[in-house]
Short mmCIF file of C-alpha atoms and ligand atoms in Angstrom, two decimals:
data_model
loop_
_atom_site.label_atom_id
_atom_site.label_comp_id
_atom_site.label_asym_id
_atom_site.label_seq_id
_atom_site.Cartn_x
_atom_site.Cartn_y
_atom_site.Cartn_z
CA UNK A 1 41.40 -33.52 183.67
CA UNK A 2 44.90 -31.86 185.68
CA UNK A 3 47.36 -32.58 184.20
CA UNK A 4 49.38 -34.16 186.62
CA UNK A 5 53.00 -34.67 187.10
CA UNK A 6 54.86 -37.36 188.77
CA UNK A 7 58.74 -37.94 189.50
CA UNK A 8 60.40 -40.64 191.32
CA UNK A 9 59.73 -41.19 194.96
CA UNK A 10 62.66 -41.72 196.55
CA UNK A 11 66.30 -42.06 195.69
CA UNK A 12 69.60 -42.32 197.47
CA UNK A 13 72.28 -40.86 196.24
CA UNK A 14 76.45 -41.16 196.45
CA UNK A 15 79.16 -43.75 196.21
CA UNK A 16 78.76 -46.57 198.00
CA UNK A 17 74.82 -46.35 198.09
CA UNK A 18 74.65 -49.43 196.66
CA UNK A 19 75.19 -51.49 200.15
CA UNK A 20 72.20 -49.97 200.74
CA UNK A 21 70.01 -51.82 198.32
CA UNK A 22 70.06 -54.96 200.81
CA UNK A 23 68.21 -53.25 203.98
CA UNK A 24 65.82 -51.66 201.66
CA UNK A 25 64.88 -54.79 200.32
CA UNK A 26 64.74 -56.80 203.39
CA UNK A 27 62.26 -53.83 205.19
CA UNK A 28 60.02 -54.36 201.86
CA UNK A 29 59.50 -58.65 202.37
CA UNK A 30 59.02 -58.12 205.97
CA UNK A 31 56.26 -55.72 205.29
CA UNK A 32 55.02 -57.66 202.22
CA UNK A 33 55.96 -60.81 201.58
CA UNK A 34 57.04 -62.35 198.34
CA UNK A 35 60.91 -63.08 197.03
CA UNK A 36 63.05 -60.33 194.78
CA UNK A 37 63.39 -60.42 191.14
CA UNK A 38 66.68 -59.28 190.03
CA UNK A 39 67.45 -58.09 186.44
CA UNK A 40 71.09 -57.52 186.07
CA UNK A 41 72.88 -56.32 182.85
CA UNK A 42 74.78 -59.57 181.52
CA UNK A 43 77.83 -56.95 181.10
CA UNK A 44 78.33 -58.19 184.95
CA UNK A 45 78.26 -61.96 184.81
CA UNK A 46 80.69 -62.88 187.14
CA UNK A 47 81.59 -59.69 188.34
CA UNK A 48 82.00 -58.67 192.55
CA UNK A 49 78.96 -56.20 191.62
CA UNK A 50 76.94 -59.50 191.71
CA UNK A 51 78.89 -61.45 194.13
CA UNK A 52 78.08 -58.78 196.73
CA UNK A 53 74.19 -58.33 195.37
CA UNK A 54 71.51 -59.17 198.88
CA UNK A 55 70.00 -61.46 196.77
CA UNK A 56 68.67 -64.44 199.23
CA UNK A 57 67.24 -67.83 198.98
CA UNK A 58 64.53 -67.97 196.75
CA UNK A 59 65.11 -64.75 195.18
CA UNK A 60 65.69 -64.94 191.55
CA UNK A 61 68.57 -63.33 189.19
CA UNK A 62 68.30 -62.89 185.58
CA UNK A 63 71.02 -62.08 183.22
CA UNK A 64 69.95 -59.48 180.80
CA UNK A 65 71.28 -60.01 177.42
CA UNK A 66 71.85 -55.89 175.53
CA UNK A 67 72.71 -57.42 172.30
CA UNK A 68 69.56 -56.53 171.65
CA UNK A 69 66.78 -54.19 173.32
CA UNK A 70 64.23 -55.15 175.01
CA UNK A 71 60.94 -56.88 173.14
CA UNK A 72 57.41 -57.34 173.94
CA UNK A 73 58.03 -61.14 173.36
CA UNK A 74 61.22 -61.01 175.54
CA UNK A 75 59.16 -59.24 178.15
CA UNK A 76 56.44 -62.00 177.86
CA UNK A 77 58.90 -64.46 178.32
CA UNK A 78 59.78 -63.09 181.49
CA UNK A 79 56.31 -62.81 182.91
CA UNK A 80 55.78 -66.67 182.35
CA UNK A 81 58.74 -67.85 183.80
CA UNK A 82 57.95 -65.73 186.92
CA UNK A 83 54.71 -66.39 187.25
CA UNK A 84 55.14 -70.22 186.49
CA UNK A 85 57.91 -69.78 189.81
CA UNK A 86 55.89 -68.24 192.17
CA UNK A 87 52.22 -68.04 193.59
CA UNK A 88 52.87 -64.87 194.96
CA UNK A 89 53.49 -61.86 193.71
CA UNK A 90 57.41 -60.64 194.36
CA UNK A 91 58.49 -58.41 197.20
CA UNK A 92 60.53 -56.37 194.95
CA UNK A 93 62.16 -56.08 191.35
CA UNK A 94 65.59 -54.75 191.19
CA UNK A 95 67.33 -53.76 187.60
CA UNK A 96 70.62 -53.26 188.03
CA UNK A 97 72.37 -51.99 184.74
CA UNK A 98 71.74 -49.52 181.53
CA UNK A 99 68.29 -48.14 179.61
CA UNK A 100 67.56 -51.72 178.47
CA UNK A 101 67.79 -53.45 181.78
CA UNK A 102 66.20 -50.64 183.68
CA UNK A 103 63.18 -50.45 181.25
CA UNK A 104 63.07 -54.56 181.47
CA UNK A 105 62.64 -54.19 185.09
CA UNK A 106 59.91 -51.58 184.51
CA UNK A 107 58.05 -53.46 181.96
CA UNK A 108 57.96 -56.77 183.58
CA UNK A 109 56.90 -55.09 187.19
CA UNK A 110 53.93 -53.48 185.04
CA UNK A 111 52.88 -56.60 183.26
CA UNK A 112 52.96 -58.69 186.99
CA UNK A 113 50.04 -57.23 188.23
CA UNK A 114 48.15 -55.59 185.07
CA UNK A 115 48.53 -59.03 183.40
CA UNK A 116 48.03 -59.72 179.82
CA UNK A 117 50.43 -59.23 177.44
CA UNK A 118 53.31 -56.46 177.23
CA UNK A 119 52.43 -55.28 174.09
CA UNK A 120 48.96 -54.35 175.25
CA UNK A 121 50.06 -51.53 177.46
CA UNK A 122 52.72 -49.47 174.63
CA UNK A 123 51.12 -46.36 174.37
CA UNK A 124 50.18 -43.62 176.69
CA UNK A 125 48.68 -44.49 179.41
CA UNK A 126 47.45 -47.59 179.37
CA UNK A 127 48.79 -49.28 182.14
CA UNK A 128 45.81 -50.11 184.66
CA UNK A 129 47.12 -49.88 188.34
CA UNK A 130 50.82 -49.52 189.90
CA UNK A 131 53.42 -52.45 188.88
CA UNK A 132 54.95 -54.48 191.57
CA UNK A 133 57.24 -52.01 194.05
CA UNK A 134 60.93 -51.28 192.18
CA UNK A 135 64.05 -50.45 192.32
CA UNK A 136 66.19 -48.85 189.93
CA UNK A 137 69.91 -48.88 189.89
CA UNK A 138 71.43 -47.60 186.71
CA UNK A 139 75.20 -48.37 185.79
CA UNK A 140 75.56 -45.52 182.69
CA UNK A 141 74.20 -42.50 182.35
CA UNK A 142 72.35 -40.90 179.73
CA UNK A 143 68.93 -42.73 178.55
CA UNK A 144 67.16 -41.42 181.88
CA UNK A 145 65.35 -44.49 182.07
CA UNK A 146 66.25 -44.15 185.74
CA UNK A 147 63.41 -41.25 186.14
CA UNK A 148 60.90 -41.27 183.16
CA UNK A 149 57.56 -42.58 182.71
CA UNK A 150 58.40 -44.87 180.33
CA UNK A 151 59.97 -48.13 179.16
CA UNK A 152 60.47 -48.28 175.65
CA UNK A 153 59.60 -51.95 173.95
CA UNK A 154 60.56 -53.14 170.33
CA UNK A 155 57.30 -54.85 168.81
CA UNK A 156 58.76 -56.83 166.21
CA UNK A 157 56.02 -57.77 164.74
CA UNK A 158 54.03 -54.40 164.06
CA UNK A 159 57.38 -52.99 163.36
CA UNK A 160 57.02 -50.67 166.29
CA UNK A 161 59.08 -49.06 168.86
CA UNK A 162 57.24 -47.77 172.07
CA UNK A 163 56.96 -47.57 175.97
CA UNK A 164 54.59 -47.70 178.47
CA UNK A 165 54.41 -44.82 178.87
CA UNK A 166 52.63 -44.37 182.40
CA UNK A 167 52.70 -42.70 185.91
CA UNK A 168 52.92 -46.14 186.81
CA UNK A 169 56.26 -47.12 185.24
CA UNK A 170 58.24 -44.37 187.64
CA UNK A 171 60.34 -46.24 190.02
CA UNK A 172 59.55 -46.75 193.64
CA UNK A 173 63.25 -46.31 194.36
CA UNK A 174 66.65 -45.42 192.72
CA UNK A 175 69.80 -45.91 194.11
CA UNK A 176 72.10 -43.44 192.58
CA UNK A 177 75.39 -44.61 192.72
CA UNK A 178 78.30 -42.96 190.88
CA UNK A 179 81.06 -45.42 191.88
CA UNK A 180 79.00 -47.89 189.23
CA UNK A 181 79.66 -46.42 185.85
CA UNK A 182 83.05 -46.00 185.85
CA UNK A 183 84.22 -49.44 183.53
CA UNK A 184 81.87 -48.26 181.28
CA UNK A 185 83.91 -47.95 177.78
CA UNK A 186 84.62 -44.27 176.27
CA UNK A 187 82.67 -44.58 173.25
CA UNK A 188 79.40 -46.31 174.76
CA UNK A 189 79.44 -43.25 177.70
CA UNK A 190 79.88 -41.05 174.97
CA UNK A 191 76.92 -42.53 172.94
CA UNK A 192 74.41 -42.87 176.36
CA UNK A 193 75.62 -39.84 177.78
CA UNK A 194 74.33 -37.93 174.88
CA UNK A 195 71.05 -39.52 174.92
CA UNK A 196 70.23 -36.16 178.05
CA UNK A 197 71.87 -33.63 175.93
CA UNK A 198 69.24 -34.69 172.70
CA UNK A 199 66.64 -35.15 174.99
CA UNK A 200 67.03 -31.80 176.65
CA UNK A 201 67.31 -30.08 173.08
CA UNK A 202 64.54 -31.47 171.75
CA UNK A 203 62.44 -30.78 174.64
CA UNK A 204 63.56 -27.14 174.93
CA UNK A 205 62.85 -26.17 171.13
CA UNK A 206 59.78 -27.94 170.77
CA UNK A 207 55.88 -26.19 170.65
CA UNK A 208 55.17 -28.05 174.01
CA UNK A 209 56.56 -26.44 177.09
CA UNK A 210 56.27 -26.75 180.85
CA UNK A 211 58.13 -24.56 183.34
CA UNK A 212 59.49 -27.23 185.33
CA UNK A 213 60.18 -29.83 182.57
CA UNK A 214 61.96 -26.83 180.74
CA UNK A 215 63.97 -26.24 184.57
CA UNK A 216 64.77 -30.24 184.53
CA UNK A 217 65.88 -29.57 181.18
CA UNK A 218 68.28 -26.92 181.46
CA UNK A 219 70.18 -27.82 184.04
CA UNK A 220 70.70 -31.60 182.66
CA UNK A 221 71.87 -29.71 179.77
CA UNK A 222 74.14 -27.40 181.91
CA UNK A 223 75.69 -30.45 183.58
CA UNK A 224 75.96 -32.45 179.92
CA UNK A 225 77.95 -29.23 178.37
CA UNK A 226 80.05 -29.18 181.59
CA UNK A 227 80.82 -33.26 180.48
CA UNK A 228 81.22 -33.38 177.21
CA UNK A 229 82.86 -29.74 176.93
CA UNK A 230 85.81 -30.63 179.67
CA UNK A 231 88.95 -32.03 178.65
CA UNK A 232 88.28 -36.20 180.42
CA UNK A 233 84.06 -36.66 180.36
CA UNK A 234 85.17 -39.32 181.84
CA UNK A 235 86.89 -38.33 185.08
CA UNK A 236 85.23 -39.09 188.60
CA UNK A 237 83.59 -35.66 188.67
CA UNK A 238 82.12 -35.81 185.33
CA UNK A 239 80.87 -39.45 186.35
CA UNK A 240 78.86 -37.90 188.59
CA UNK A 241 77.86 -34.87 187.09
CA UNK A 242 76.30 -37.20 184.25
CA UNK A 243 75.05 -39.51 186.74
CA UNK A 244 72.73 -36.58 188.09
CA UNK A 245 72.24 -35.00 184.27
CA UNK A 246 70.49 -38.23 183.08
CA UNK A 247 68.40 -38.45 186.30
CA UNK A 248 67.12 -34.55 185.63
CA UNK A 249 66.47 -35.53 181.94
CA UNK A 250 64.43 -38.37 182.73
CA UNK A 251 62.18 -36.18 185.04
CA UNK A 252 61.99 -33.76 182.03
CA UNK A 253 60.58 -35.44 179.99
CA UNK A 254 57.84 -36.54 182.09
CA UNK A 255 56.78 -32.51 181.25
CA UNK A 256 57.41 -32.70 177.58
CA UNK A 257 58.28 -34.49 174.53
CA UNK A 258 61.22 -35.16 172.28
CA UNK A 259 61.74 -34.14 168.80
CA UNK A 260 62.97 -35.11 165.46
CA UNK A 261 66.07 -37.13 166.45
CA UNK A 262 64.31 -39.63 168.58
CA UNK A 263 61.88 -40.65 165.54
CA UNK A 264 64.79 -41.01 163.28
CA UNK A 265 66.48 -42.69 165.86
CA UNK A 266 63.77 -45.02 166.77
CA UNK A 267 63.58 -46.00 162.95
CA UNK A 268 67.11 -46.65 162.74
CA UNK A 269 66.55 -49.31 165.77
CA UNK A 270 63.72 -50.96 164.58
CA UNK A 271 64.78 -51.68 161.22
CA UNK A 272 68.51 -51.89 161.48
CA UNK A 273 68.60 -53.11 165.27
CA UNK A 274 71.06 -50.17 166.23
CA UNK A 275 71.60 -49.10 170.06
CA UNK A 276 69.42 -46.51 171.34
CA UNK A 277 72.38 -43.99 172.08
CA UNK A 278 74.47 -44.76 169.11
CA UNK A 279 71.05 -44.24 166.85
CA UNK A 280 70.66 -40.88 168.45
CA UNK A 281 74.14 -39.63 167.97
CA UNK A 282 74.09 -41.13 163.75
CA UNK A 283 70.61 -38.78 163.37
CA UNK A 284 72.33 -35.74 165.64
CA UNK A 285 75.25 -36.15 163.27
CA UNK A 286 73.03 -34.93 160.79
CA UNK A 287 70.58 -32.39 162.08
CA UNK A 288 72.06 -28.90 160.57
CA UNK A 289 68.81 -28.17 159.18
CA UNK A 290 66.60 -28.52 162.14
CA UNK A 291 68.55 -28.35 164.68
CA UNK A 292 71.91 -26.08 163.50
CA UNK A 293 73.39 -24.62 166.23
CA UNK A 294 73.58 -28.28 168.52
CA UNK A 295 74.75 -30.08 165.76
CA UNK A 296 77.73 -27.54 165.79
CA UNK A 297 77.72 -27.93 169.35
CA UNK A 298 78.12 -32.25 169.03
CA UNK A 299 80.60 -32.34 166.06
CA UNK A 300 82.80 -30.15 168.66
CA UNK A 301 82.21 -33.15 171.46
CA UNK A 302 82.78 -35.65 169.18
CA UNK A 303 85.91 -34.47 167.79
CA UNK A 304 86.93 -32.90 171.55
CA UNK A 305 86.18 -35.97 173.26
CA UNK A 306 88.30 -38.67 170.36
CA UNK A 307 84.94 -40.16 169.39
CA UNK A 308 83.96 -41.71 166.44
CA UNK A 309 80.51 -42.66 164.59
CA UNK A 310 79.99 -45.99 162.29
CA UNK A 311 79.93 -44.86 158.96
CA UNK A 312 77.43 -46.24 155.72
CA UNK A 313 74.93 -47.52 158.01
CA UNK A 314 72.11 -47.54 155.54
CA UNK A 315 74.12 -48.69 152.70
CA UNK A 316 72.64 -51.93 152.01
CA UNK A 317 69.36 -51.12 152.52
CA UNK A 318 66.57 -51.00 149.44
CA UNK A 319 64.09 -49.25 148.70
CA UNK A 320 61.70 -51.23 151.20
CA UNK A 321 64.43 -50.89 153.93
CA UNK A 322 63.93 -46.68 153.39
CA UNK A 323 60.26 -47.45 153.68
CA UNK A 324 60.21 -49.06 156.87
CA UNK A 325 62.71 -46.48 157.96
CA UNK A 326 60.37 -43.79 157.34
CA UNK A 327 57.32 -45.87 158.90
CA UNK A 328 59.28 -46.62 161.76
CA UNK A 329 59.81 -43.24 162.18
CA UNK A 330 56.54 -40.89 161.31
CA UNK A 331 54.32 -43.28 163.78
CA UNK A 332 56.11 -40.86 166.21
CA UNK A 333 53.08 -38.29 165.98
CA UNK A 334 53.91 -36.15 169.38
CA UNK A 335 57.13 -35.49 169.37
CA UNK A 336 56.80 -34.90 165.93
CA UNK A 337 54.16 -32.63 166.67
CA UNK A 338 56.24 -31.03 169.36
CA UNK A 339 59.11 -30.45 167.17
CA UNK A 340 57.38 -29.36 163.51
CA UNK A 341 53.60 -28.80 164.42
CA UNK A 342 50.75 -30.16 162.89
CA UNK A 343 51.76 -30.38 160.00
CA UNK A 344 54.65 -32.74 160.55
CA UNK A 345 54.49 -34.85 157.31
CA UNK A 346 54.10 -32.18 154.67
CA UNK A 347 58.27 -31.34 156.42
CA UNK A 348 58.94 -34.70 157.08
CA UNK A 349 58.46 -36.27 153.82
CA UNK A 350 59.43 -39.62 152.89
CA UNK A 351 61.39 -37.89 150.64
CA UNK A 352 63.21 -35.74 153.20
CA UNK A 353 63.62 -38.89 155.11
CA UNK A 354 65.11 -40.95 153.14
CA UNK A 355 67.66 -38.14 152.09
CA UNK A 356 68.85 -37.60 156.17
CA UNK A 357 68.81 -41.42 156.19
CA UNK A 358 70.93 -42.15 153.13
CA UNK A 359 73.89 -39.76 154.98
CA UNK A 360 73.72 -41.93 158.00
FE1 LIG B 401 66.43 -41.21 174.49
#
């Protein structure tokens, strides 16, 4: 079996790139057929960003609600009221917006033509043959959901947080375009912004290494320290410079895996419904003992950049909340594996668990 690698096809890059998106789409129905789905965070309801979208008669536009991340059911819901729309398959599908809209627009492209349900494709590689052609266009930085393989899915009802993760969910097309993030508020940057720099950590102490993931890795992680460590993260420059940061992280971790804080963090999200980014930064708040010197290193951010983390998040939970917790979070087997070896639980304990999640 090679052990192939595969990053996104093509991508335009630089303000303004997103006037772009309309030739690009028109080229694709002449050559295809079939109207454009758009999936637009809801964040720009009303907003000139939608006003001046090519979408054309026929075409549909859907308002993603963030309140909460994406679901399999949500996802499902999707797929029917597409497929009860059209008889044809769309030209294109556009998401327009952050992690959660971009791996919405993933998702439902998969499910279009593998069919089924979206819950029967979270794993590793399980998705059949290529999703319709689309087009990512994020609007924050950080998750890399721009560039990965992925698109992570909350199953609600096996209590289980997980992508497709598949060659086929790479988009066919990014438009890169820094001018978008820049109403995005301080704290939420902060939060998604970080998502690259733990990604890129994780990756680059873990047992599982590739030269060109590890490249990917370091110089997203170059470009996040330049960021966060600057006096304004949030100045045009450093807009940018993220932009580009979260692109190279997603393409990382097509190479590799993450580590302990995205199981922690992925068990604070199923159980207590918490935000991918802010989840990672409450666990990286917390990681002196595996990883020291980058927890150091993202107090100094935090307290350099004027942000601020919720505090006494697991308060109210009982003893069955701390054991979902911990079952939300040890299902994570490779990047567990990446980060601690084989012998994951015997470090991870419930016990251990429950201690890192009680200081959260
Ligand atoms: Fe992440």
């Amino acid at each position: 079996m090679v052990n192939n690698s595969k990053n996104v096809p093509y991508y335009a890059f630089g303000e303004g790139s997103l006037a772009g998106l309309g030739t690009l789409l028109a080229e694709r129905a002449k050559s295809r057929g079939g109207r454009c789905i758009f999936f637009v965070d809801h964040f720009f309801q009303g907003r000139s960003l939608v006003r001046d979208l090519p979408v054309e008669e026929g075409d549909t536009l859907f308002f993603v609600s963030t309140v909460d991340e994406p679901t399999t059911d949500g996802i499902n819901e999707y797929y029917s009221a597409i497929t009860a729309k059209y008889h044809e398959l769309p030209s294109a599908i556009v998401g327009i917006g952050g992690g959660c809209t971009l791996d919405t627009a993933k998702a439902v492209s998969n499910l279009l033509t593998n069919g089924g349900k979206a819950e029967d494709y979270q794993g590793w590689d399980l998705v059949k043959v290529p999703g319709v052609y689309k087009v990512g266009v994020p609007t924050i930085s950080g998750t890399g959901a721009e560039s990965s393989r992925t698109c992570v899915l909350t199953n609600r009802r096996k209590n289980l947080k997980l992508g497709m993760n598949s060659e086929h969910t790479i988009f066919d097309q990014l438009i890169l375009d820094p001018a978008l993030p820049v109403t995005v508020p301080r704290n939420q940057y902060f939060y998604t912004g970080m998502d690259t720099y733990i990604h890129c950590i994780e990756s680059l102490n873990g047992s599982h290494r590739h030269a060109v993931g590890d490249s990917f890795s370091r110089e997203a992680l170059a470009l996040s320290r330049e960021v966060f460590g600057s006096a304004d993260m949030q100045n045009r420059a450093n807009v940018e410079r993220l932009m580009v940061a979260s692109y190279l992280g997603g393409c990382a971790i097509a190479n590799s895996y993450v580590g302990v804080v995205h199981p922690l963090s992925a068990g604070l999200s199923t159980v207590l419904k918490i935000h991918h980014g802010l989840a990672n930064c409450l666990v990286m708040n917390v990681m002196e003992d595996f990883y020291p010197k980058e927890t150091d290193e993202f107090h100094r951010y935090m307290e350099d950049q004027g942000v601020d983390l919720p505090s006494g998040v697991t308060g109210n939970l009982d003893d069955d909340g701390f054991a979902r917790l911990y079952e939300s979070t040890i299902i994570h087997e490779k990047p567990l594996v990446n980060a601690l070896g084989a012998e994951y639980r015997a470090i991870l304990t419930r016990e251990r668990a429950s201690e890192i999640f009680r200081r959260i």
